[in-house]
Short mmCIF file of C-alpha atoms in Angstrom, two decimals:
data_model
loop_
_atom_site.label_atom_id
_atom_site.label_comp_id
_atom_site.label_asym_id
_atom_site.label_seq_id
_atom_site.Cartn_x
_atom_site.Cartn_y
_atom_site.Cartn_z
CA MET A 1 -121.57 141.63 173.61
CA SER A 2 -120.58 144.72 175.56
CA ALA A 3 -117.80 147.13 174.72
CA VAL A 4 -114.39 146.26 176.11
CA PRO A 5 -112.46 148.93 178.10
CA SER A 6 -109.32 150.16 176.35
CA GLY A 7 -105.97 150.84 177.91
CA SER A 8 -106.32 154.56 177.15
CA GLY A 9 -109.52 154.92 179.16
CA GLY A 10 -111.94 154.75 176.19
CA ALA A 11 -114.14 151.87 175.19
CA LEU A 12 -113.20 149.66 172.28
CA PRO A 13 -116.17 148.64 170.13
CA SER A 14 -117.02 144.98 170.14
CA ARG A 15 -115.90 142.80 167.28
CA ALA A 16 -119.52 142.45 166.16
CA GLU A 17 -119.93 146.24 165.99
CA ILE A 18 -116.72 146.67 164.03
CA LEU A 19 -117.65 143.91 161.58
CA ASP A 20 -121.13 145.39 161.12
CA GLN A 21 -119.67 148.82 160.46
CA ILE A 22 -117.14 147.58 157.90
CA LEU A 23 -119.73 145.45 156.04
CA ASN A 24 -122.25 148.29 155.90
CA GLN A 25 -119.64 150.74 154.62
CA HIS A 26 -118.37 148.44 151.90
CA ALA A 27 -121.96 147.67 150.87
CA GLY A 28 -122.72 151.37 150.56
CA LYS A 29 -125.28 151.35 153.39
CA GLY A 30 -125.71 154.35 155.59
CA ASP A 31 -125.63 158.10 154.89
CA GLY A 32 -123.81 161.22 155.92
CA GLN A 33 -125.60 161.31 159.27
CA ASP A 34 -124.65 157.73 160.07
CA GLY A 35 -121.46 157.97 162.11
CA ARG A 36 -120.60 154.44 161.11
CA TYR A 37 -120.47 155.37 157.39
CA THR A 38 -117.07 156.71 156.36
CA PRO A 39 -114.73 156.76 153.33
CA SER A 40 -112.15 155.04 155.58
CA PRO A 41 -113.92 151.80 156.55
CA LEU A 42 -110.79 149.98 157.73
CA THR A 43 -108.94 152.74 159.56
CA SER A 44 -111.78 154.87 160.93
CA PRO A 45 -112.99 152.35 163.55
CA ILE A 46 -109.44 151.77 164.75
CA VAL A 47 -108.53 155.47 164.99
CA GLY A 48 -111.86 156.22 166.61
CA ALA A 49 -111.13 153.68 169.32
CA ASP A 50 -107.50 154.70 169.79
CA PRO A 51 -106.67 158.25 168.54
CA SER A 52 -103.14 157.97 169.91
CA MET A 53 -102.36 155.70 166.94
CA VAL A 54 -101.99 158.80 164.76
CA ASP A 55 -99.29 160.21 167.05
CA ARG A 56 -97.46 156.89 167.11
CA GLN A 57 -97.49 156.79 163.30
CA ALA A 58 -96.17 160.35 163.19
CA SER A 59 -93.25 159.13 165.33
CA ARG A 60 -92.59 156.36 162.81
CA VAL A 61 -92.51 158.95 160.00
CA GLU A 62 -90.02 161.05 161.93
CA SER A 63 -87.83 157.98 162.55
CA ALA A 64 -87.93 157.16 158.82
CA ARG A 65 -86.91 160.73 158.01
CA GLN A 66 -83.96 160.54 160.40
CA ALA A 67 -82.91 157.23 158.86
CA LEU A 68 -82.99 158.83 155.41
CA ASP A 69 -80.85 161.75 156.62
CA ALA A 70 -78.34 159.33 158.11
CA ALA A 71 -78.15 157.23 154.91
CA GLN A 72 -77.70 160.34 152.77
CA ALA A 73 -75.01 161.65 155.10
CA LYS A 74 -73.03 158.40 154.75
CA LEU A 75 -73.22 158.57 150.95
CA ASP A 76 -72.22 162.25 150.93
CA ALA A 77 -69.32 161.57 153.28
CA ALA A 78 -68.00 158.74 151.10
CA ALA A 79 -68.24 160.84 147.94
CA GLY A 80 -66.88 163.98 149.55
CA HIS A 81 -63.89 162.23 151.11
CA GLY A 82 -62.74 160.85 147.78
CA TYR A 83 -63.05 164.20 146.07
CA THR A 84 -61.48 166.40 148.75
CA GLU A 85 -58.55 164.02 149.19
CA GLY A 86 -57.83 164.21 145.48
CA GLY A 87 -57.98 160.45 145.01
CA ALA A 88 -59.91 158.36 142.55
CA GLY A 89 -63.02 158.44 144.72
CA PRO A 90 -64.95 155.49 146.10
CA GLY A 91 -65.69 152.60 143.77
CA ARG A 92 -69.06 151.15 143.02
CA ASP A 93 -68.51 148.47 145.66
CA VAL A 94 -68.79 151.36 148.13
CA THR A 95 -71.23 153.75 146.45
CA ASP A 96 -73.79 151.21 145.19
CA PRO A 97 -74.71 149.84 148.66
CA LEU A 98 -74.79 153.36 150.09
CA SER A 99 -76.92 154.62 147.21
CA GLN A 100 -79.31 151.69 147.55
CA ALA A 101 -79.58 152.39 151.29
CA VAL A 102 -80.67 155.93 150.42
CA PHE A 103 -83.27 154.63 147.99
CA ASP A 104 -84.53 152.12 150.60
CA ALA A 105 -84.81 154.90 153.19
CA HIS A 106 -86.70 157.01 150.65
CA ARG A 107 -89.13 154.16 150.09
CA GLU A 108 -89.65 153.56 153.83
CA LEU A 109 -90.33 157.25 154.41
CA THR A 110 -92.81 157.31 151.51
CA GLU A 111 -94.69 154.27 152.79
CA GLN A 112 -94.85 155.48 156.40
CA THR A 113 -96.02 158.91 155.25
CA ALA A 114 -98.77 157.34 153.15
CA ILE A 115 -99.99 155.40 156.22
CA LEU A 116 -99.97 158.58 158.29
CA ASP A 117 -101.98 160.35 155.62
CA GLN A 118 -104.63 157.59 155.73
CA LEU A 119 -104.78 157.72 159.53
CA ASN A 120 -105.07 161.51 159.38
CA GLN A 121 -108.09 161.22 157.09
CA ALA A 122 -109.68 158.74 159.45
CA ALA A 123 -108.94 161.00 162.43
CA ALA A 124 -110.65 163.90 160.70
CA GLU A 125 -113.71 161.75 159.97
CA THR A 126 -114.00 160.58 163.58
CA GLY A 127 -113.56 164.06 165.04
CA ALA A 128 -110.01 163.57 166.30
CA GLY A 129 -107.39 166.10 165.36
CA PRO A 130 -104.97 165.18 162.55
CA VAL A 131 -101.23 165.79 162.90
CA PRO A 132 -99.19 167.83 160.39
CA ILE A 133 -97.41 165.83 157.68
CA PRO A 134 -94.03 167.24 156.57
CA PRO A 135 -93.58 167.27 152.78
CA LEU A 136 -91.64 164.40 151.27
CA PRO A 137 -88.12 165.10 150.01
CA GLU A 138 -87.73 165.54 146.27
CA ASN A 139 -87.81 162.22 144.36
CA ALA A 140 -88.75 160.28 147.50
CA ASP A 141 -90.80 157.90 145.37
CA VAL A 142 -87.82 156.76 143.24
CA PRO A 143 -87.19 153.16 144.36
CA ALA A 144 -83.72 152.58 142.87
CA PHE A 145 -81.48 153.37 139.96
CA PRO A 146 -83.47 153.66 136.71
CA PRO A 147 -83.56 150.49 134.60
CA GLN A 148 -81.33 149.97 131.60
CA PRO A 149 -82.91 151.99 128.79
CA VAL A 150 -84.22 150.27 125.68
CA SER A 151 -81.91 150.67 122.70
CA PRO A 152 -83.27 153.43 120.44
CA LEU A 153 -82.70 151.17 117.45
CA SER A 154 -84.79 148.30 118.82
CA PRO A 155 -88.44 147.85 117.75
CA ALA A 156 -89.57 148.28 121.34
CA ALA A 157 -88.11 151.76 121.62
CA SER A 158 -90.60 154.60 121.36
CA PRO A 159 -89.64 157.01 118.56
CA LEU A 160 -89.80 160.16 120.65
CA PRO A 161 -91.04 161.18 124.10
CA LYS A 162 -93.89 163.61 124.49
CA GLU A 163 -93.11 167.22 123.73
CA SER A 164 -95.13 168.86 126.52
CA SER A 165 -92.14 169.64 128.73
CA THR A 166 -89.52 172.27 128.08
CA ASP A 167 -87.02 169.98 129.77
CA LEU A 168 -85.61 167.96 126.90
CA ARG A 169 -84.61 164.81 128.76
CA PRO A 170 -84.37 161.30 127.31
CA SER A 171 -87.55 159.30 127.80
CA ALA A 172 -85.63 156.72 129.84
CA ALA A 173 -85.02 159.39 132.48
CA GLN A 174 -88.72 160.00 133.09
CA PRO A 175 -89.13 157.90 136.29
CA ALA A 176 -87.69 160.78 138.35
CA THR A 177 -88.13 164.51 138.22
CA SER A 178 -85.66 166.52 136.19
CA THR A 179 -83.65 167.97 139.06
CA THR A 180 -82.12 164.63 140.04
CA TYR A 181 -80.91 163.93 136.53
CA ARG A 182 -79.71 167.46 135.93
CA HIS A 183 -77.28 167.23 138.80
CA ARG A 184 -76.37 163.54 138.90
CA LEU A 185 -73.96 163.82 135.99
CA LEU A 186 -71.97 166.51 137.82
CA GLU A 187 -72.14 164.52 141.06
CA LEU A 188 -70.90 161.39 139.31
CA LEU A 189 -67.95 163.19 137.74
CA LEU A 190 -66.99 164.88 140.99
CA ARG A 191 -67.29 161.60 142.89
CA GLN A 192 -65.26 159.51 140.44
CA PRO A 193 -63.15 161.84 138.25
CA HIS A 194 -60.79 159.01 137.31
CA LEU A 195 -63.50 157.45 135.16
CA VAL A 196 -63.11 160.17 132.53
CA THR A 197 -59.52 159.42 131.59
CA ASP A 198 -58.63 156.10 133.22
CA GLN A 199 -61.71 154.00 132.66
CA PRO A 200 -63.89 155.40 129.85
CA ARG A 201 -65.72 152.10 129.35
CA ARG A 202 -66.67 151.97 132.99
CA LEU A 203 -67.82 155.59 132.77
CA ARG A 204 -70.06 154.63 129.88
CA ARG A 205 -71.61 151.87 131.97
CA GLU A 206 -72.06 154.25 134.89
CA LEU A 207 -73.87 156.78 132.74
CA THR A 208 -76.10 154.14 131.21
CA HIS A 209 -76.94 152.76 134.63
CA GLN A 210 -77.27 155.91 136.70
CA LEU A 211 -78.30 158.56 134.19
CA ALA A 212 -80.31 156.47 131.74
CA VAL A 213 -78.62 158.33 128.89
CA ARG A 214 -80.03 157.21 125.57
CA ARG A 215 -77.75 156.11 122.80
CA VAL A 216 -74.77 155.77 125.19
CA GLY A 217 -73.10 152.99 123.24
CA GLY A 218 -72.92 154.97 120.04
CA ARG A 219 -74.84 157.39 117.90
CA PHE A 220 -77.39 157.10 115.18
CA ARG A 221 -75.40 156.36 112.05
CA PHE A 222 -76.18 158.17 108.83
CA GLU A 223 -75.03 156.92 105.48
CA THR A 224 -72.93 159.39 103.56
CA HIS A 225 -74.29 159.86 100.05
CA ALA A 226 -72.65 161.47 97.08
CA THR A 227 -75.28 164.22 96.99
CA VAL A 228 -74.83 167.25 99.22
CA MET A 229 -78.55 167.60 99.85
CA PRO A 230 -79.45 167.07 103.51
CA GLU A 231 -81.71 164.39 104.87
CA VAL A 232 -85.05 166.14 105.38
CA ILE A 233 -87.68 165.20 107.94
CA VAL A 234 -91.00 167.00 107.54
CA ASN A 235 -93.05 167.07 110.72
CA GLN A 236 -96.76 167.75 110.96
CA LYS A 237 -97.67 171.16 109.54
CA ARG A 238 -98.36 173.92 112.01
CA SER A 239 -102.12 174.33 111.86
CA ARG A 240 -102.05 177.62 113.75
CA HIS A 241 -99.81 179.40 111.25
CA THR A 242 -100.57 180.56 107.73
CA VAL A 243 -97.99 182.47 105.69
CA PRO A 244 -99.66 185.14 103.54
CA VAL A 245 -98.44 185.83 100.03
CA PRO A 246 -96.53 189.14 100.23
CA ALA A 247 -97.62 192.04 98.04
CA ASP A 248 -94.12 192.20 96.55
CA ARG A 249 -92.69 188.71 96.41
CA SER A 250 -89.36 190.05 95.18
CA ALA A 251 -88.86 192.14 98.35
CA LYS A 252 -86.59 190.25 100.71
CA PRO A 253 -87.04 190.68 104.46
CA PRO A 254 -83.99 191.49 106.59
CA ILE A 255 -82.22 188.71 108.48
CA LEU A 256 -81.03 188.89 112.08
CA VAL A 257 -78.10 186.46 112.46
CA LEU A 258 -77.09 185.41 116.00
CA HIS A 259 -73.74 183.81 116.79
CA GLY A 260 -73.20 181.08 119.36
CA VAL A 261 -70.79 180.20 122.14
CA PHE A 262 -67.11 181.04 121.59
CA GLY A 263 -68.25 182.96 118.51
CA ARG A 264 -68.57 186.54 117.35
CA PRO A 265 -70.23 188.28 114.39
CA SER A 266 -67.17 188.13 112.12
CA LEU A 267 -67.32 184.31 112.18
CA LEU A 268 -70.76 184.51 110.53
CA LYS A 269 -69.34 186.33 107.48
CA PRO A 270 -69.78 183.36 105.07
CA TRP A 271 -73.49 183.21 105.89
CA ILE A 272 -73.93 186.98 105.84
CA ASP A 273 -72.28 187.26 102.42
CA TYR A 274 -74.38 184.39 101.06
CA PHE A 275 -77.74 185.81 102.12
CA GLU A 276 -76.88 189.39 101.20
CA ALA A 277 -76.02 188.13 97.71
CA ALA A 278 -79.54 186.65 97.66
CA GLY A 279 -81.04 190.08 98.39
CA HIS A 280 -81.40 190.05 102.19
CA GLN A 281 -79.93 192.73 104.41
CA CYS A 282 -78.21 191.00 107.34
CA HIS A 283 -77.61 192.23 110.89
CA ALA A 284 -75.33 190.39 113.33
CA PRO A 285 -75.08 191.85 116.85
CA ALA A 286 -72.27 190.91 119.22
CA LEU A 287 -73.43 189.23 122.42
CA PRO A 288 -72.14 190.75 125.70
CA GLY A 289 -68.44 190.41 126.46
CA ARG A 290 -67.49 188.60 123.23
CA ASP A 291 -66.41 191.26 120.76
CA PRO A 292 -64.19 192.62 122.18
CA THR A 293 -63.60 190.06 124.93
CA ASP A 294 -64.37 191.45 128.39
CA ASP A 295 -64.09 189.00 131.30
CA ASP A 296 -65.81 191.39 133.72
CA VAL A 297 -68.86 191.44 131.45
CA LEU A 298 -68.73 187.69 130.85
CA ARG A 299 -68.72 186.96 134.61
CA ARG A 300 -72.10 188.61 135.05
CA THR A 301 -73.62 187.57 131.72
CA GLY A 302 -76.26 184.87 131.61
CA VAL A 303 -78.63 183.64 128.92
CA ASP A 304 -81.18 186.36 129.68
CA ASP A 305 -78.53 189.07 129.23
CA CYS A 306 -77.72 187.67 125.78
CA PHE A 307 -81.42 187.48 124.99
CA GLN A 308 -81.96 191.14 125.85
CA VAL A 309 -79.17 192.20 123.48
CA ALA A 310 -80.59 190.02 120.69
CA LEU A 311 -84.12 191.28 121.32
CA ALA A 312 -82.95 194.90 121.23
CA ALA A 313 -81.28 194.25 117.86
CA TYR A 314 -84.56 192.71 116.61
CA ASP A 315 -86.63 195.69 117.77
CA GLN A 316 -84.31 198.17 116.01
CA LEU A 317 -85.16 196.74 112.58
CA SER A 318 -87.81 198.48 110.51
CA GLU A 319 -89.81 195.32 109.80
CA PRO A 320 -90.08 191.81 111.24
CA PRO A 321 -86.97 189.93 110.11
CA ILE A 322 -86.06 186.33 109.57
CA VAL A 323 -83.98 185.19 112.56
CA ILE A 324 -81.15 182.70 112.06
CA GLY A 325 -79.23 181.48 115.09
CA HIS A 326 -76.32 179.09 115.54
CA SER A 327 -75.71 177.09 118.74
CA MET A 328 -76.70 179.34 121.67
CA GLY A 329 -77.86 181.79 119.01
CA GLY A 330 -80.41 179.12 118.09
CA LEU A 331 -81.73 179.12 121.66
CA LEU A 332 -81.95 182.93 121.53
CA THR A 333 -83.81 182.60 118.21
CA GLN A 334 -86.39 180.37 119.90
CA LYS A 335 -86.81 182.90 122.71
CA ILE A 336 -87.23 185.75 120.22
CA ALA A 337 -89.80 183.73 118.24
CA ALA A 338 -91.78 183.29 121.47
CA ALA A 339 -91.55 186.99 122.40
CA ARG A 340 -92.06 188.52 118.93
CA THR A 341 -93.39 187.45 115.53
CA PRO A 342 -90.47 187.09 113.10
CA ARG A 343 -91.09 186.08 109.50
CA ALA A 344 -89.34 182.76 110.17
CA ALA A 345 -86.85 181.17 112.55
CA VAL A 346 -83.89 179.04 111.43
CA LEU A 347 -82.08 177.00 114.10
CA LEU A 348 -78.56 175.88 113.16
CA ALA A 349 -77.18 173.18 115.50
CA SER A 350 -79.30 174.86 118.15
CA ILE A 351 -79.01 174.55 121.92
CA PRO A 352 -82.34 173.21 123.25
CA PRO A 353 -84.73 174.95 125.61
CA GLY A 354 -84.10 173.21 128.91
CA VAL A 355 -81.20 170.89 129.69
CA LEU A 356 -78.32 170.53 127.23
CA TRP A 357 -77.42 166.89 127.76
CA PRO A 358 -73.73 166.08 127.19
CA GLN A 359 -72.63 163.24 124.95
CA VAL A 360 -70.37 160.54 126.36
CA LYS A 361 -67.66 161.09 123.77
CA SER A 362 -67.40 164.74 124.84
CA LEU A 363 -67.14 164.10 128.58
CA PRO A 364 -63.31 163.93 128.69
CA HIS A 365 -63.32 167.44 127.22
CA LEU A 366 -66.06 168.66 129.57
CA PHE A 367 -64.34 167.71 132.78
CA PRO A 368 -61.37 170.14 132.54
CA VAL A 369 -63.74 173.13 132.12
CA LEU A 370 -66.23 171.95 134.74
CA PRO A 371 -64.83 174.11 137.58
CA ALA A 372 -65.17 177.25 135.45
CA VAL A 373 -68.70 176.28 134.43
CA LEU A 374 -69.79 175.60 138.01
CA ALA A 375 -68.20 178.84 139.24
CA GLY A 376 -69.54 180.87 136.30
CA ARG A 377 -66.06 182.02 135.28
CA PRO A 378 -65.16 183.00 131.70
CA PHE A 379 -63.20 180.29 129.90
CA LEU A 380 -61.96 179.05 126.56
CA PRO A 381 -61.45 175.30 126.06
CA SER A 382 -58.11 173.93 124.93
CA VAL A 383 -57.12 173.75 121.28
CA ASN A 384 -57.45 169.98 121.41
CA THR A 385 -61.01 170.26 122.74
CA MET A 386 -61.92 172.70 119.98
CA ARG A 387 -60.60 170.30 117.36
CA LYS A 388 -62.31 167.23 118.86
CA VAL A 389 -65.71 168.76 119.77
CA PRO A 390 -67.19 171.80 117.95
CA LEU A 391 -64.84 171.67 114.92
CA SER A 392 -64.51 167.87 114.84
CA THR A 393 -65.01 167.01 111.14
CA LEU A 394 -63.76 170.23 109.56
CA PRO A 395 -60.55 170.07 107.50
CA ALA A 396 -57.43 170.53 109.60
CA ALA A 397 -56.46 173.68 107.70
CA GLU A 398 -59.83 175.25 108.43
CA GLN A 399 -59.52 174.30 112.09
CA ASP A 400 -56.13 176.02 112.19
CA GLU A 401 -57.73 179.14 110.72
CA LEU A 402 -60.73 179.19 113.06
CA ILE A 403 -59.17 178.38 116.43
CA PRO A 404 -57.32 181.74 116.86
CA LEU A 405 -60.60 183.55 116.08
CA LEU A 406 -62.67 181.85 118.77
CA VAL A 407 -63.24 183.88 121.93
CA ARG A 408 -63.73 183.25 125.62
CA ASP A 409 -67.27 182.65 126.77
CA SER A 410 -69.34 182.82 129.93
CA GLY A 411 -69.26 179.94 132.40
CA LYS A 412 -72.55 181.27 133.76
CA VAL A 413 -74.19 180.78 130.36
CA PHE A 414 -72.87 177.20 130.15
CA ARG A 415 -74.05 176.47 133.68
CA GLU A 416 -77.56 177.69 132.91
CA MET A 417 -77.72 175.64 129.71
CA SER A 418 -76.31 172.51 131.39
CA LEU A 419 -78.78 172.65 134.28
CA GLY A 420 -81.79 173.81 132.27
CA ALA A 421 -82.24 177.07 134.18
CA SER A 422 -85.46 179.04 133.79
CA SER A 423 -83.65 181.44 131.45
CA THR A 424 -83.39 178.63 128.88
CA LYS A 425 -87.09 177.73 128.83
CA VAL A 426 -89.36 178.51 125.88
CA ASN A 427 -93.11 177.93 125.71
CA ALA A 428 -93.62 176.18 122.38
CA ALA A 429 -97.20 177.51 122.12
CA ASP A 430 -95.83 181.06 121.94
CA VAL A 431 -93.80 180.28 118.80
CA THR A 432 -96.16 180.86 115.86
CA CYS A 433 -93.76 181.58 113.00
CA PRO A 434 -92.42 178.91 110.60
CA VAL A 435 -89.39 177.12 112.08
CA LEU A 436 -86.60 175.25 110.30
CA VAL A 437 -84.23 173.02 112.28
CA VAL A 438 -80.82 172.30 110.71
CA SER A 439 -78.62 169.79 112.52
CA ALA A 440 -75.24 168.12 112.05
CA GLY A 441 -74.87 164.35 112.16
CA GLU A 442 -71.40 164.60 113.75
CA ASP A 443 -72.36 167.29 116.29
CA ARG A 444 -70.59 166.53 119.59
CA ASN A 445 -72.24 169.41 121.43
CA VAL A 446 -75.91 168.85 120.58
CA ALA A 447 -76.95 165.22 120.18
CA GLN A 448 -79.16 164.23 117.26
CA TRP A 449 -81.99 163.12 119.53
CA ILE A 450 -82.09 166.65 120.96
CA SER A 451 -82.29 168.21 117.48
CA ARG A 452 -85.08 165.83 116.52
CA ARG A 453 -87.02 166.76 119.63
CA ILE A 454 -86.62 170.47 118.90
CA ALA A 455 -88.01 169.89 115.40
CA LYS A 456 -90.84 167.79 116.77
CA ARG A 457 -91.58 170.43 119.38
CA TYR A 458 -92.18 173.18 116.83
CA LYS A 459 -93.54 170.84 114.12
CA ALA A 460 -90.65 172.07 112.01
CA GLU A 461 -88.95 170.78 108.89
CA HIS A 462 -85.65 169.20 109.89
CA GLN A 463 -82.61 169.20 107.60
CA ILE A 464 -79.81 166.85 108.68
CA HIS A 465 -76.25 167.03 107.32
CA PRO A 466 -74.70 163.68 108.28
CA ASP A 467 -70.98 164.50 108.20
CA LYS A 468 -71.00 168.05 109.58
CA PRO A 469 -69.85 169.06 113.11
CA HIS A 470 -71.41 171.50 115.55
CA TRP A 471 -69.65 174.33 113.71
CA ILE A 472 -72.08 173.93 110.84
CA ILE A 473 -71.59 177.60 109.89
CA ALA A 474 -68.03 176.97 108.67
CA ALA A 475 -67.08 178.29 105.24
CA SER A 476 -66.36 174.76 104.02
CA ALA A 477 -69.94 173.72 104.89
CA LEU A 478 -71.62 176.76 103.36
CA ASP A 479 -72.30 175.33 99.90
CA GLU A 480 -73.99 172.30 101.42
CA VAL A 481 -75.89 173.86 104.33
CA ALA A 482 -76.95 177.34 103.22
CA PRO A 483 -78.73 176.62 99.85
CA PRO A 484 -81.39 174.31 101.37
CA VAL A 485 -82.05 176.97 104.02
CA LEU A 486 -82.54 179.66 101.35
CA GLU A 487 -84.78 177.34 99.34
CA TRP A 488 -86.91 176.68 102.44
CA LEU A 489 -87.22 180.40 103.17
CA ASN A 490 -88.31 181.20 99.61
CA ARG A 491 -90.79 178.34 99.58
CA THR A 492 -92.19 178.96 103.05
CA LEU A 493 -92.45 182.75 102.80
CA ASN A 494 -93.63 182.76 99.16
CA LEU A 495 -90.60 184.75 98.01
CA VAL A 496 -89.21 184.91 94.49
CA ALA A 497 -85.87 183.14 94.35
#
């Protein structure tokens, strides 16, 4: 059978030749010099006969990209109109179809691009020139909203995700890259602000559905026992770290104590007095713009600026200290432990390296400060927010005493922590000192699953105080929280109590 002329002027191979070529290639017959032998047995004969097919597929990819842009523009217009007009925003009957149209357009673009890539490979093998393939948009392979996450209390739930990433996201959020989930919470709140105050149950469903937030319907419940000893979780010992027995076990190393957000050194006085009474000399630097309050400094202060101040205080000490940090001070402690070699690191209700995921119960208090956070402006939450979030389970009298002492903080710092900026990242392999994680069961700033992941990350002992709030450094909590920390330090560093 002779070759059949093609419409483009070339000659199409006969069906017998094509069949012979495909069978030989699949059977592994032929060699590198055999033009019929190719890694693309199905597409190579077709592209070889009609090279214009590659250009036609490139046009399909461009059409799919334009369709994606149009679908995204419709979704953005619907969300933006509701927000700029000051209304409640579009409902799910509007946003769900538009969102699904975006996902469908993503999928179509991904499939058409994959076909173009295969044709390009075949074109290269047959001697025809391939066409350039534009990179896919971020998360183009996400087909739809993530599925409903498995309840963390069910037998099917995995205990903890892998610890290789510095981005501490729930395992249910793994189908997409981190950037989508970092920003979708803010997008959801801006699109439908009424959900925060008017329809909290619907907001909870939205977050479960769109953000795949673990433990949305509640929190892990701890039983309150009569004893004040914390629940202790001992993770695998750190094989790369050995603590030598000091020559003088009675000599106590200095302690660098780092305050957290809305805090200042004077608020650490209960802890400083306790550890100085135990023989340690304590140092508590003020982070930029907090003591005294300086809004001009706070506007330009980020996490790295705070880290540099803390690191300078560390380097001024005559010997490697123990570093204890609360809240953001705990994040700075992790960064110091990665940059230096302290005797030990103690993380009190610590902010994680990576994204600080908000808890649903705190969202009504987050929304009023969101503009300041996004703009990086200094701010101080309302008295009600302070009572309901960081000071939540403290006695009312102690709350009344603490609230006037809290100071304005940097919106830029909060923005970096909320979005998991590079300034918040810590390489766990660089942390070689012993680490103790101390968390609060009623913490409404740092969820328990985050604290457990931090402990898992550093293979650290984890002390959990079930009824304590984020402000775990309060004077009323000292007798419960501080003694187990001191006991751990003495035991871990081979010190005489």
